[in-house]
PDB file of C-alpha atoms in Angstrom:
ATOM      1  CA  GLY A 285     134.095 102.677  76.001  1.00 49.00           C
ATOM      2  CA  SER A 286     134.322 101.738  79.674  1.00 54.00           C
ATOM      3  CA  SER A 287     134.230  98.087  80.644  1.00 52.00           C
ATOM      4  CA  CYS A 288     133.901  95.784  83.640  1.00 53.00           C
ATOM      5  CA  GLN A 289     137.357  94.853  84.894  1.00 50.00           C
ATOM      6  CA  LEU A 290     137.827  91.252  86.094  1.00 43.00           C
ATOM      7  CA  SER A 291     140.702  89.784  88.066  1.00 44.00           C
ATOM      8  CA  GLY A 292     142.034  86.449  89.338  1.00 47.00           C
ATOM      9  CA  PHE A 293     140.742  83.315  87.656  1.00 38.00           C
ATOM     10  CA  MET A 294     138.114  85.453  85.876  1.00 39.00           C
ATOM     11  CA  ALA A 295     140.783  87.506  84.099  1.00 44.00           C
ATOM     12  CA  SER A 296     140.532  85.299  80.998  1.00 45.00           C
ATOM     13  CA  VAL A 297     136.860  86.204  80.535  1.00 43.00           C
ATOM     14  CA  PRO A 298     136.366  88.709  77.681  1.00 50.00           C
ATOM     15  CA  VAL A 299     135.997  92.305  78.858  1.00 52.00           C
ATOM     16  CA  VAL A 300     132.353  93.337  79.034  1.00 60.00           C
ATOM     17  CA  PRO A 301     131.191  96.913  78.325  1.00 75.00           C
ATOM     18  CA  LEU A 302     129.980  98.704  81.444  1.00 77.00           C
ATOM     19  CA  TRP A 303     126.518  99.343  80.018  1.00 79.00           C
ATOM     20  CA  VAL A 304     126.073  95.578  79.528  1.00 84.00           C
ATOM     21  CA  CYS A 305     126.979  95.064  83.196  1.00 86.00           C
ATOM     22  CA  GLY A 306     124.387  97.679  84.098  1.00 86.00           C
ATOM     23  CA  VAL A 307     121.685  96.014  82.004  1.00 86.00           C
ATOM     24  CA  ALA A 308     122.450  92.554  83.442  1.00 90.00           C
ATOM     25  CA  THR A 309     122.396  93.889  87.007  1.00 92.00           C
ATOM     26  CA  GLN A 310     119.080  95.626  86.429  1.00 89.00           C
ATOM     27  CA  LEU A 311     117.527  92.450  84.995  1.00 91.00           C
ATOM     28  CA  LEU A 312     118.516  90.581  88.170  1.00 94.00           C
ATOM     29  CA  SER A 313     116.963  93.319  90.288  1.00 93.00           C
ATOM     30  CA  LEU A 314     113.738  93.288  88.274  1.00 91.00           C
ATOM     31  CA  SER A 315     113.426  89.522  88.667  1.00 93.00           C
ATOM     32  CA  LEU A 316     113.879  89.656  92.443  1.00 94.00           C
ATOM     33  CA  ALA A 317     111.388  92.511  92.804  1.00 91.00           C
ATOM     34  CA  SER A 318     108.798  90.701  90.668  1.00 91.00           C
ATOM     35  CA  PHE A 319     109.055  87.485  92.678  1.00 92.00           C
ATOM     36  CA  GLY A 320     108.907  89.479  95.897  1.00 92.00           C
ATOM     37  CA  GLN A 321     105.761  91.392  94.993  1.00 89.00           C
ATOM     38  CA  THR A 322     104.075  88.216  93.745  1.00 90.00           C
ATOM     39  CA  MET A 323     104.861  86.501  97.059  1.00 91.00           C
ATOM     40  CA  GLN A 324     103.391  89.450  98.951  1.00 89.00           C
ATOM     41  CA  ARG A 325     100.224  89.252  96.860  1.00 87.00           C
ATOM     42  CA  TYR A 326     100.039  85.482  97.368  1.00 87.00           C
ATOM     43  CA  SER A 327     100.097  86.018 101.138  1.00 87.00           C
ATOM     44  CA  HIS A 328      96.492  87.274 100.880  1.00 80.00           C
ATOM     45  CA  ARG A 329      95.479  83.709 100.016  1.00 78.00           C
ATOM     46  CA  ALA A 330      97.974  81.723 102.104  1.00 73.00           C
ATOM     47  CA  LYS A 331      96.130  82.205 105.367  1.00 74.00           C
ATOM     48  CA  SER A 332      98.148  79.619 107.315  1.00 75.00           C
ATOM     49  CA  SER A 333     101.508  81.115 106.320  1.00 83.00           C
ATOM     50  CA  GLN A 334     100.555  84.691 105.479  1.00 83.00           C
ATOM     51  CA  ALA A 335     103.365  86.280 107.498  1.00 85.00           C
ATOM     52  CA  LEU A 336     105.969  83.998 105.898  1.00 89.00           C
ATOM     53  CA  PHE A 337     105.007  84.850 102.314  1.00 89.00           C
ATOM     54  CA  LYS A 338     104.513  88.544 102.984  1.00 89.00           C
ATOM     55  CA  GLY A 339     107.787  88.831 104.901  1.00 91.00           C
ATOM     56  CA  GLY A 340     109.660  86.834 102.261  1.00 92.00           C
ATOM     57  CA  GLY A 341     108.209  88.903  99.451  1.00 91.00           C
ATOM     58  CA  ILE A 342     109.059  92.209 101.098  1.00 91.00           C
ATOM     59  CA  SER A 343     112.586  90.929 101.828  1.00 93.00           C
ATOM     60  CA  LEU A 344     113.165  90.098  98.170  1.00 93.00           C
ATOM     61  CA  PHE A 345     111.925  93.542  97.186  1.00 92.00           C
ATOM     62  CA  ILE A 346     114.321  95.139  99.676  1.00 92.00           C
ATOM     63  CA  VAL A 347     117.273  93.142  98.299  1.00 93.00           C
ATOM     64  CA  SER A 348     116.391  94.194  94.758  1.00 92.00           C
ATOM     65  CA  GLY A 349     116.775  97.886  95.622  1.00 89.00           C
ATOM     66  CA  PRO A 350     120.574  98.145  96.091  1.00 89.00           C
ATOM     67  CA  ILE A 351     121.102  95.862  93.082  1.00 91.00           C
ATOM     68  CA  SER A 352     118.972  98.165  90.960  1.00 88.00           C
ATOM     69  CA  MET A 353     120.821 101.277  92.084  1.00 84.00           C
ATOM     70  CA  THR A 354     124.155  99.615  91.279  1.00 86.00           C
ATOM     71  CA  SER A 355     123.134  99.319  87.640  1.00 87.00           C
ATOM     72  CA  TYR A 356     122.874 103.107  87.397  1.00 80.00           C
ATOM     73  CA  LEU A 357     126.532 103.415  88.333  1.00 79.00           C
ATOM     74  CA  TRP A 358     127.475 101.626  85.091  1.00 82.00           C
ATOM     75  CA  ALA A 359     124.998 102.793  82.466  1.00 81.00           C
ATOM     76  CA  PRO A 360     123.017 105.916  81.535  1.00 80.00           C
ATOM     77  CA  ILE A 361     119.578 106.427  83.062  1.00 78.00           C
ATOM     78  CA  SER A 362     117.843 106.085  79.700  1.00 74.00           C
ATOM     79  CA  SER A 363     119.477 102.694  79.027  1.00 74.00           C
ATOM     80  CA  ILE A 364     118.340 101.190  82.325  1.00 80.00           C
ATOM     81  CA  THR A 365     114.928 102.639  83.108  1.00 73.00           C
ATOM     82  CA  VAL A 366     113.283 101.300  79.940  1.00 71.00           C
ATOM     83  CA  LEU A 367     114.078  97.768  81.127  1.00 79.00           C
ATOM     84  CA  GLY A 368     111.344  98.129  83.722  1.00 77.00           C
ATOM     85  CA  ALA A 369     108.798  97.188  81.057  1.00 72.00           C
ATOM     86  CA  LEU A 370     110.229  93.654  81.068  1.00 76.00           C
ATOM     87  CA  ARG A 371     108.671  93.122  84.482  1.00 80.00           C
ATOM     88  CA  SER A 372     105.242  93.127  82.826  1.00 74.00           C
ATOM     89  CA  PRO A 373     105.453  89.690  81.147  1.00 79.00           C
ATOM     90  CA  LEU A 374     107.282  88.211  84.129  1.00 83.00           C
ATOM     91  CA  LEU A 375     104.594  89.415  86.535  1.00 84.00           C
ATOM     92  CA  ALA A 376     101.877  88.150  84.185  1.00 81.00           C
ATOM     93  CA  ILE A 377     103.458  84.682  84.086  1.00 83.00           C
ATOM     94  CA  LEU A 378     103.834  84.655  87.862  1.00 86.00           C
ATOM     95  CA  ALA A 379     100.191  85.720  88.203  1.00 83.00           C
ATOM     96  CA  LEU A 380      99.140  82.798  86.018  1.00 82.00           C
ATOM     97  CA  TRP A 381     101.309  80.211  87.780  1.00 83.00           C
ATOM     98  CA  PHE A 382     101.238  81.263  91.422  1.00 81.00           C
ATOM     99  CA  LEU A 383      98.151  83.450  91.835  1.00 80.00           C
ATOM    100  CA  GLY A 384      95.870  81.401  89.586  1.00 79.00           C
ATOM    101  CA  GLU A 385      94.764  84.459  87.642  1.00 76.00           C
ATOM    102  CA  ARG A 386      93.831  84.745  83.974  1.00 75.00           C
ATOM    103  CA  ILE A 387      94.987  87.774  81.993  1.00 76.00           C
ATOM    104  CA  ASP A 388      92.597  89.277  79.433  1.00 80.00           C
ATOM    105  CA  GLY A 389      93.544  90.079  75.843  1.00 82.00           C
ATOM    106  CA  LYS A 390      93.827  93.845  76.314  1.00 81.00           C
ATOM    107  CA  CYS A 391      96.205  93.310  79.212  1.00 80.00           C
ATOM    108  CA  TRP A 392      98.408  90.987  77.112  1.00 83.00           C
ATOM    109  CA  HIS A 393      98.471  93.504  74.271  1.00 85.00           C
ATOM    110  CA  GLY A 394      99.622  96.198  76.665  1.00 83.00           C
ATOM    111  CA  ILE A 395     102.323  93.944  78.074  1.00 80.00           C
ATOM    112  CA  CYS A 396     103.641  93.128  74.586  1.00 84.00           C
ATOM    113  CA  LEU A 397     103.778  96.821  73.635  1.00 84.00           C
ATOM    114  CA  SER A 398     105.669  97.613  76.835  1.00 78.00           C
ATOM    115  CA  VAL A 399     108.229  94.875  76.183  1.00 78.00           C
ATOM    116  CA  ALA A 400     108.729  95.973  72.566  1.00 81.00           C
ATOM    117  CA  GLY A 401     109.268  99.528  73.725  1.00 78.00           C
ATOM    118  CA  SER A 402     111.744  98.365  76.360  1.00 74.00           C
ATOM    119  CA  TRP A 403     114.040  96.553  73.955  1.00 74.00           C
ATOM    120  CA  PHE A 404     113.757  99.284  71.340  1.00 76.00           C
ATOM    121  CA  GLY A 405     114.736 101.771  74.019  1.00 75.00           C
ATOM    122  CA  VAL A 406     117.806  99.771  75.075  1.00 70.00           C
ATOM    123  CA  LEU A 407     119.018  99.676  71.471  1.00 74.00           C
ATOM    124  CA  SER A 408     118.409 103.394  70.919  1.00 78.00           C
ATOM    125  CA  ALA A 409     119.615 104.816  74.243  1.00 75.00           C
ATOM    126  CA  PRO A 410     123.151 106.164  74.833  1.00 76.00           C
ATOM    127  CA  LYS A 411     125.608 103.556  76.117  1.00 71.00           C
ATOM    128  CA  GLU A 412     128.041 105.730  78.100  1.00 73.00           C
ATOM    129  CA  LYS A 413     127.590 108.332  80.786  1.00 71.00           C
ATOM    130  CA  LEU A 414     128.161 111.959  79.854  1.00 69.00           C
ATOM    131  CA  HIS A 415     129.163 114.947  81.970  1.00 79.00           C
ATOM    132  CA  PRO A 416     131.494 113.474  84.634  1.00 86.00           C
ATOM    133  CA  LEU A 417     131.332 115.297  87.970  1.00 89.00           C
ATOM    134  CA  SER A 418     134.389 116.336  89.993  1.00 89.00           C
ATOM    135  CA  ASN A 419     132.231 117.518  92.919  1.00 90.00           C
ATOM    136  CA  PRO A 420     128.670 116.642  94.028  1.00 91.00           C
ATOM    137  CA  MET A 421     127.623 120.293  93.888  1.00 93.00           C
ATOM    138  CA  GLU A 422     128.215 120.310  90.121  1.00 92.00           C
ATOM    139  CA  PHE A 423     125.112 118.147  89.836  1.00 93.00           C
ATOM    140  CA  TYR A 424     122.899 121.086  90.808  1.00 94.00           C
ATOM    141  CA  THR A 425     122.730 122.794  87.453  1.00 93.00           C
ATOM    142  CA  PRO A 426     119.955 125.366  86.843  1.00 94.00           C
ATOM    143  CA  ALA A 427     117.934 122.683  85.046  1.00 93.00           C
ATOM    144  CA  VAL A 428     118.240 120.234  87.964  1.00 94.00           C
ATOM    145  CA  VAL A 429     117.403 122.886  90.570  1.00 95.00           C
ATOM    146  CA  ALA A 430     114.338 124.042  88.614  1.00 95.00           C
ATOM    147  CA  TYR A 431     113.186 120.441  88.119  1.00 94.00           C
ATOM    148  CA  LEU A 432     113.531 119.454  91.792  1.00 95.00           C
ATOM    149  CA  THR A 433     111.989 122.719  92.992  1.00 95.00           C
ATOM    150  CA  ALA A 434     108.912 122.097  90.845  1.00 93.00           C
ATOM    151  CA  VAL A 435     108.541 118.365  91.504  1.00 93.00           C
ATOM    152  CA  VAL A 436     109.408 117.739  95.164  1.00 93.00           C
ATOM    153  CA  PRO A 437     106.859 120.058  96.923  1.00 94.00           C
ATOM    154  CA  LEU A 438     103.978 118.904  94.699  1.00 91.00           C
ATOM    155  CA  TYR A 439     105.014 115.294  95.227  1.00 93.00           C
ATOM    156  CA  LEU A 440     105.058 115.600  99.023  1.00 93.00           C
ATOM    157  CA  VAL A 441     101.581 117.164  99.063  1.00 93.00           C
ATOM    158  CA  MET A 442     100.186 114.404  96.873  1.00 90.00           C
ATOM    159  CA  LEU A 443     101.933 111.740  98.962  1.00 90.00           C
ATOM    160  CA  VAL A 444     100.228 112.955 102.146  1.00 90.00           C
ATOM    161  CA  ILE A 445      96.823 113.108 100.461  1.00 89.00           C
ATOM    162  CA  VAL A 446      97.059 109.623  98.940  1.00 87.00           C
ATOM    163  CA  MET A 447      98.434 107.878 102.018  1.00 83.00           C
ATOM    164  CA  ARG A 448      95.621 109.299 104.168  1.00 86.00           C
ATOM    165  CA  SER A 449      92.824 108.323 101.805  1.00 83.00           C
ATOM    166  CA  MET A 450      91.695 104.766 101.134  1.00 79.00           C
ATOM    167  CA  LYS A 451      89.826 106.008  98.045  1.00 80.00           C
ATOM    168  CA  PHE A 452      93.020 107.362  96.464  1.00 76.00           C
ATOM    169  CA  LYS A 453      94.987 104.226  97.392  1.00 74.00           C
ATOM    170  CA  GLN A 454      92.483 102.118  95.456  1.00 74.00           C
ATOM    171  CA  MET A 455      92.824 104.216  92.282  1.00 76.00           C
ATOM    172  CA  ILE A 456      95.125 102.430  89.842  1.00 76.00           C
ATOM    173  CA  TRP A 457      97.246 105.460  88.903  1.00 83.00           C
ATOM    174  CA  THR A 458      97.958 107.143  92.268  1.00 88.00           C
ATOM    175  CA  ILE A 459     100.408 104.697  93.869  1.00 90.00           C
ATOM    176  CA  PRO A 460     102.205 104.036  90.541  1.00 88.00           C
ATOM    177  CA  PHE A 461     102.576 107.793  89.967  1.00 90.00           C
ATOM    178  CA  LEU A 462     104.059 108.353  93.411  1.00 92.00           C
ATOM    179  CA  SER A 463     106.337 105.355  92.933  1.00 91.00           C
ATOM    180  CA  ALA A 464     107.474 106.545  89.493  1.00 90.00           C
ATOM    181  CA  VAL A 465     108.369 110.045  90.718  1.00 93.00           C
ATOM    182  CA  SER A 466     110.275 108.864  93.787  1.00 92.00           C
ATOM    183  CA  PHE A 467     112.032 106.206  91.706  1.00 89.00           C
ATOM    184  CA  ASN A 468     113.217 108.747  89.166  1.00 90.00           C
ATOM    185  CA  VAL A 469     114.499 111.104  91.861  1.00 93.00           C
ATOM    186  CA  GLN A 470     116.374 108.147  93.324  1.00 90.00           C
ATOM    187  CA  VAL A 471     117.799 107.382  89.884  1.00 86.00           C
ATOM    188  CA  LEU A 472     118.971 110.982  89.457  1.00 90.00           C
ATOM    189  CA  TYR A 473     120.998 110.810  92.660  1.00 92.00           C
ATOM    190  CA  SER A 474     122.315 107.319  91.932  1.00 87.00           C
ATOM    191  CA  ASP A 475     123.501 108.663  88.603  1.00 87.00           C
ATOM    192  CA  VAL A 476     125.447 111.332  90.513  1.00 90.00           C
ATOM    193  CA  VAL A 477     127.501 108.609  92.229  1.00 88.00           C
ATOM    194  CA  GLY A 478     128.277 107.023  88.858  1.00 83.00           C
ATOM    195  CA  ARG A 479     129.306 110.335  87.307  1.00 86.00           C
ATOM    196  CA  LEU A 480     131.516 111.139  90.304  1.00 87.00           C
ATOM    197  CA  SER A 481     133.300 107.777  89.961  1.00 80.00           C
ATOM    198  CA  LEU A 482     134.348 108.747  86.429  1.00 76.00           C
ATOM    199  CA  THR A 483     136.629 111.413  87.930  1.00 80.00           C
ATOM    200  CA  GLY A 484     137.875 109.289  90.837  1.00 79.00           C
ATOM    201  CA  PHE A 485     135.665 111.049  93.393  1.00 79.00           C
ATOM    202  CA  GLU A 486     135.040 108.031  95.641  1.00 75.00           C
ATOM    203  CA  GLY A 487     136.217 106.274  98.802  1.00 76.00           C
ATOM    204  CA  PRO A 488     137.310 108.476 101.754  1.00 80.00           C
ATOM    205  CA  ARG A 489     137.166 111.547  99.550  1.00 82.00           C
ATOM    206  CA  PHE A 490     133.501 110.866  98.838  1.00 85.00           C
ATOM    207  CA  TRP A 491     132.472 110.335 102.469  1.00 84.00           C
ATOM    208  CA  SER A 492     134.337 113.423 103.663  1.00 87.00           C
ATOM    209  CA  GLN A 493     132.039 115.708 101.655  1.00 88.00           C
ATOM    210  CA  PRO A 494     128.659 116.608 103.265  1.00 92.00           C
ATOM    211  CA  SER A 495     127.147 117.109  99.813  1.00 92.00           C
ATOM    212  CA  ALA A 496     128.145 113.537  98.878  1.00 91.00           C
ATOM    213  CA  VAL A 497     126.684 112.153 102.098  1.00 92.00           C
ATOM    214  CA  PHE A 498     123.455 114.003 101.289  1.00 95.00           C
ATOM    215  CA  VAL A 499     123.363 112.182  97.939  1.00 93.00           C
ATOM    216  CA  VAL A 500     123.487 108.846  99.788  1.00 92.00           C
ATOM    217  CA  PHE A 501     120.812 110.053 102.227  1.00 95.00           C
ATOM    218  CA  VAL A 502     118.436 110.893  99.350  1.00 94.00           C
ATOM    219  CA  ILE A 503     119.046 107.476  97.760  1.00 92.00           C
ATOM    220  CA  MET A 504     118.274 105.691 101.045  1.00 91.00           C
ATOM    221  CA  ALA A 505     115.235 107.848 101.848  1.00 93.00           C
ATOM    222  CA  THR A 506     113.698 107.303  98.424  1.00 92.00           C
ATOM    223  CA  ALA A 507     114.457 103.567  98.707  1.00 89.00           C
ATOM    224  CA  LEU A 508     112.465 103.392 101.954  1.00 90.00           C
ATOM    225  CA  LEU A 509     109.658 105.335 100.313  1.00 91.00           C
ATOM    226  CA  GLN A 510     109.706 102.908  97.380  1.00 88.00           C
ATOM    227  CA  LEU A 511     109.358 100.024  99.824  1.00 88.00           C
ATOM    228  CA  GLN A 512     106.374 101.591 101.578  1.00 89.00           C
ATOM    229  CA  LEU A 513     104.651 102.409  98.299  1.00 90.00           C
ATOM    230  CA  SER A 514     105.251  98.872  97.036  1.00 87.00           C
ATOM    231  CA  VAL A 515     103.729  97.307 100.148  1.00 87.00           C
ATOM    232  CA  VAL A 516     100.671  99.578  99.993  1.00 87.00           C
ATOM    233  CA  GLY A 517     100.292  99.203  96.240  1.00 88.00           C
ATOM    234  CA  VAL A 518     100.482  95.410  96.158  1.00 86.00           C
ATOM    235  CA  ASP A 519      97.997  95.223  99.045  1.00 84.00           C
ATOM    236  CA  HIS A 520      95.454  97.064  96.889  1.00 83.00           C
ATOM    237  CA  HIS A 521      96.283  95.950  93.325  1.00 83.00           C
ATOM    238  CA  PRO A 522      97.715  92.840  91.614  1.00 83.00           C
ATOM    239  CA  PRO A 523     101.389  93.424  90.675  1.00 83.00           C
ATOM    240  CA  HIS A 524     100.829  92.454  87.026  1.00 76.00           C
ATOM    241  CA  ARG A 525      98.528  95.470  86.686  1.00 78.00           C
ATOM    242  CA  LEU A 526     100.214  97.849  89.130  1.00 82.00           C
ATOM    243  CA  ILE A 527     103.767  97.619  87.774  1.00 81.00           C
ATOM    244  CA  PRO A 528     103.049  98.212  84.050  1.00 77.00           C
ATOM    245  CA  VAL A 529     101.208 101.417  84.955  1.00 80.00           C
ATOM    246  CA  ALA A 530     104.160 102.537  87.095  1.00 83.00           C
ATOM    247  CA  ASN A 531     106.586 101.685  84.286  1.00 78.00           C
ATOM    248  CA  GLY A 532     104.636 103.724  81.747  1.00 76.00           C
ATOM    249  CA  LEU A 533     104.572 106.750  84.034  1.00 81.00           C
ATOM    250  CA  SER A 534     108.251 106.256  84.808  1.00 82.00           C
ATOM    251  CA  ALA A 535     109.093 106.160  81.095  1.00 76.00           C
ATOM    252  CA  ALA A 536     107.459 109.558  80.618  1.00 78.00           C
ATOM    253  CA  ILE A 537     109.339 111.044  83.583  1.00 85.00           C
ATOM    254  CA  THR A 538     112.616 109.467  82.442  1.00 81.00           C
ATOM    255  CA  PHE A 539     112.195 111.105  79.045  1.00 78.00           C
ATOM    256  CA  VAL A 540     111.925 114.528  80.693  1.00 82.00           C
ATOM    257  CA  GLN A 541     114.899 113.879  82.974  1.00 87.00           C
ATOM    258  CA  SER A 542     117.157 112.404  80.304  1.00 81.00           C
ATOM    259  CA  VAL A 543     116.494 115.049  77.658  1.00 80.00           C
ATOM    260  CA  PHE A 544     115.946 118.262  79.620  1.00 85.00           C
ATOM    261  CA  VAL A 545     117.615 117.712  83.014  1.00 89.00           C
ATOM    262  CA  VAL A 546     120.788 115.621  82.595  1.00 85.00           C
ATOM    263  CA  HIS A 547     121.091 115.959  78.784  1.00 83.00           C
ATOM    264  CA  GLU A 548     122.038 112.338  78.046  1.00 79.00           C
ATOM    265  CA  PHE A 549     121.175 112.590  74.341  1.00 78.00           C
ATOM    266  CA  GLU A 550     123.618 115.323  73.383  1.00 76.00           C
ATOM    267  CA  ASN A 551     126.120 113.125  71.554  1.00 74.00           C
ATOM    268  CA  ILE A 552     123.860 110.610  69.815  1.00 74.00           C
ATOM    269  CA  SER A 553     122.169 110.871  66.440  1.00 78.00           C
ATOM    270  CA  ASN A 554     118.731 112.398  66.066  1.00 80.00           C
ATOM    271  CA  TRP A 555     117.394 109.069  64.804  1.00 81.00           C
ATOM    272  CA  ARG A 556     118.464 107.277  67.982  1.00 78.00           C
ATOM    273  CA  ALA A 557     116.940 110.030  70.102  1.00 79.00           C
ATOM    274  CA  VAL A 558     113.676 109.747  68.175  1.00 82.00           C
ATOM    275  CA  GLY A 559     113.853 105.953  68.511  1.00 81.00           C
ATOM    276  CA  TRP A 560     114.175 106.197  72.266  1.00 79.00           C
ATOM    277  CA  ALA A 561     111.263 108.641  72.450  1.00 80.00           C
ATOM    278  CA  LEU A 562     109.135 106.201  70.432  1.00 83.00           C
ATOM    279  CA  SER A 563     110.118 103.381  72.792  1.00 79.00           C
ATOM    280  CA  ALA A 564     108.917 105.469  75.742  1.00 77.00           C
ATOM    281  CA  LEU A 565     105.622 106.108  73.956  1.00 82.00           C
ATOM    282  CA  LEU A 566     105.180 102.380  73.351  1.00 83.00           C
ATOM    283  CA  GLY A 567     105.728 101.765  77.065  1.00 76.00           C
ATOM    284  CA  ILE A 568     103.183 104.439  77.992  1.00 77.00           C
ATOM    285  CA  TRP A 569     100.665 103.086  75.463  1.00 84.00           C
ATOM    286  CA  GLY A 570     101.104  99.552  76.750  1.00 80.00           C
ATOM    287  CA  SER A 571     100.708 100.671  80.353  1.00 74.00           C
ATOM    288  CA  ALA A 572      97.518 102.557  79.473  1.00 76.00           C
ATOM    289  CA  LEU A 573      96.077  99.377  77.934  1.00 81.00           C
ATOM    290  CA  VAL A 574      96.909  97.411  81.076  1.00 73.00           C
ATOM    291  CA  ALA A 575      95.260 100.029  83.281  1.00 68.00           C
ATOM    292  CA  ARG A 576      92.229 100.219  80.990  1.00 72.00           C
ATOM    293  CA  SER A 577      91.799  96.448  80.994  1.00 70.00           C
ATOM    294  CA  GLY A 578      91.512  96.603  84.763  1.00 57.00           C
ATOM    295  CA  GLU A 579      88.922  99.382  84.546  1.00 55.00           C
ATOM    296  CA  ASP A 580      86.839  97.255  82.184  1.00 52.00           C
ATOM    297  CA  GLU A 581      86.845  94.416  84.680  1.00 50.00           C
ATOM    298  CA  ASP A 582      86.109  96.744  87.622  1.00 46.00           C
ATOM    299  CA  THR A 583      82.893  97.895  85.914  1.00 39.00           C
ATOM    300  CA  SER A 584      81.814  94.363  84.996  1.00 40.00           C
ATOM    301  CA  PRO A 585      78.752  93.194  87.025  1.00 37.00           C
ATOM    302  CA  SER A 586      80.302  89.737  87.311  1.00 37.00           C
ATOM    303  CA  ASN A 587      83.518  90.902  88.906  1.00 39.00           C
ATOM    304  CA  LYS A 588      83.228  93.024  92.024  1.00 36.00           C
ATOM    305  CA  ALA A 589      86.071  91.639  94.176  1.00 33.00           C
ATOM    306  CA  PRO A 590      87.753  94.712  95.700  1.00 34.00           C
ATOM    307  CA  LEU A 591      91.288  93.332  95.582  1.00 32.00           C
ATOM    308  CA  LEU A 592      91.383  90.872  92.735  1.00 30.00           C
ATOM    309  CA  GLY A 593      89.040  92.380  90.149  1.00 33.00           C
ATOM    310  CA  THR A 594      91.822  93.970  88.091  1.00 36.00           C
ATOM    311  CA  CYS A 595      93.283  92.948  84.747  1.00 41.00           C
ATOM    312  CA  GLU A 596      91.673  89.521  85.160  1.00 37.00           C
ATOM    313  CA  VAL A 597      88.616  87.719  83.894  1.00 31.00           C
ATOM    314  CA  ASP A 598      88.334  85.496  86.903  1.00 30.00           C
ATOM    315  CA  VAL A 599      90.242  83.810  89.706  1.00 30.00           C
ATOM    316  CA  LEU A 600      90.733  80.110  89.383  1.00 28.00           C
TER     317      LEU A 600
END
């Protein structure tokens, strides 16, 4: 398979498969994003240095974006997206250490299921990209056109409704759903760049094509949308509850995209395909438990804090 090529004094390092490079890059991105969103949440309590923590947290989240998109140049969508579940335990630990929050048992169970599904998905998913592209327009197959035509208009309508309504912003599933859809559209177009590179369609040749420039525009526009949704979401919900819900929704959308839109599972065994589907279900199940744990606390008479009464038993 393809591998990361090293040069200079690093030439003696063993060649690493490209999908491993993609996984490692995505793990770095997930760590930066998790620290960034925790810092933003902490700014609600750091009154004397609120701007510093919020600005620093948002900056880390911004830096994580290009790193994340780079990982999709090296590995299939289905191999990378399932790693998002690993943010759940990291965010929970950060919530315990830095936010002084306690996580209830149902929330921990959901986090563990999400992590198990993530690693099972990495093992089951395809390791190499299929269907190289010699031109950006080849990306727009009938399946892709039908998918985007159905998803994008509905998404834009929902985005306007949610962003104008405080009630919808405070619902645990709305911001994660919007984030998951925009993230997966971004992933689709990032995958285009990776598939084009397999045929040498890059450099000046890439930038001379309007259709290729449009691909970059979509990636940047969805990245800005991801940033806005993250800022709004973390302002209304703790990250250790918000992100697992988004990851579960994203796993479901990734399954649809990988199987029916870009057909990543064509050349792998049925058992591996079933294994990946089960990993996505574990992620969705775990995310549902996390969301439900927050609902239990929201209805508790002893916990009525509008911002912090989610997936917690109390605030220390």
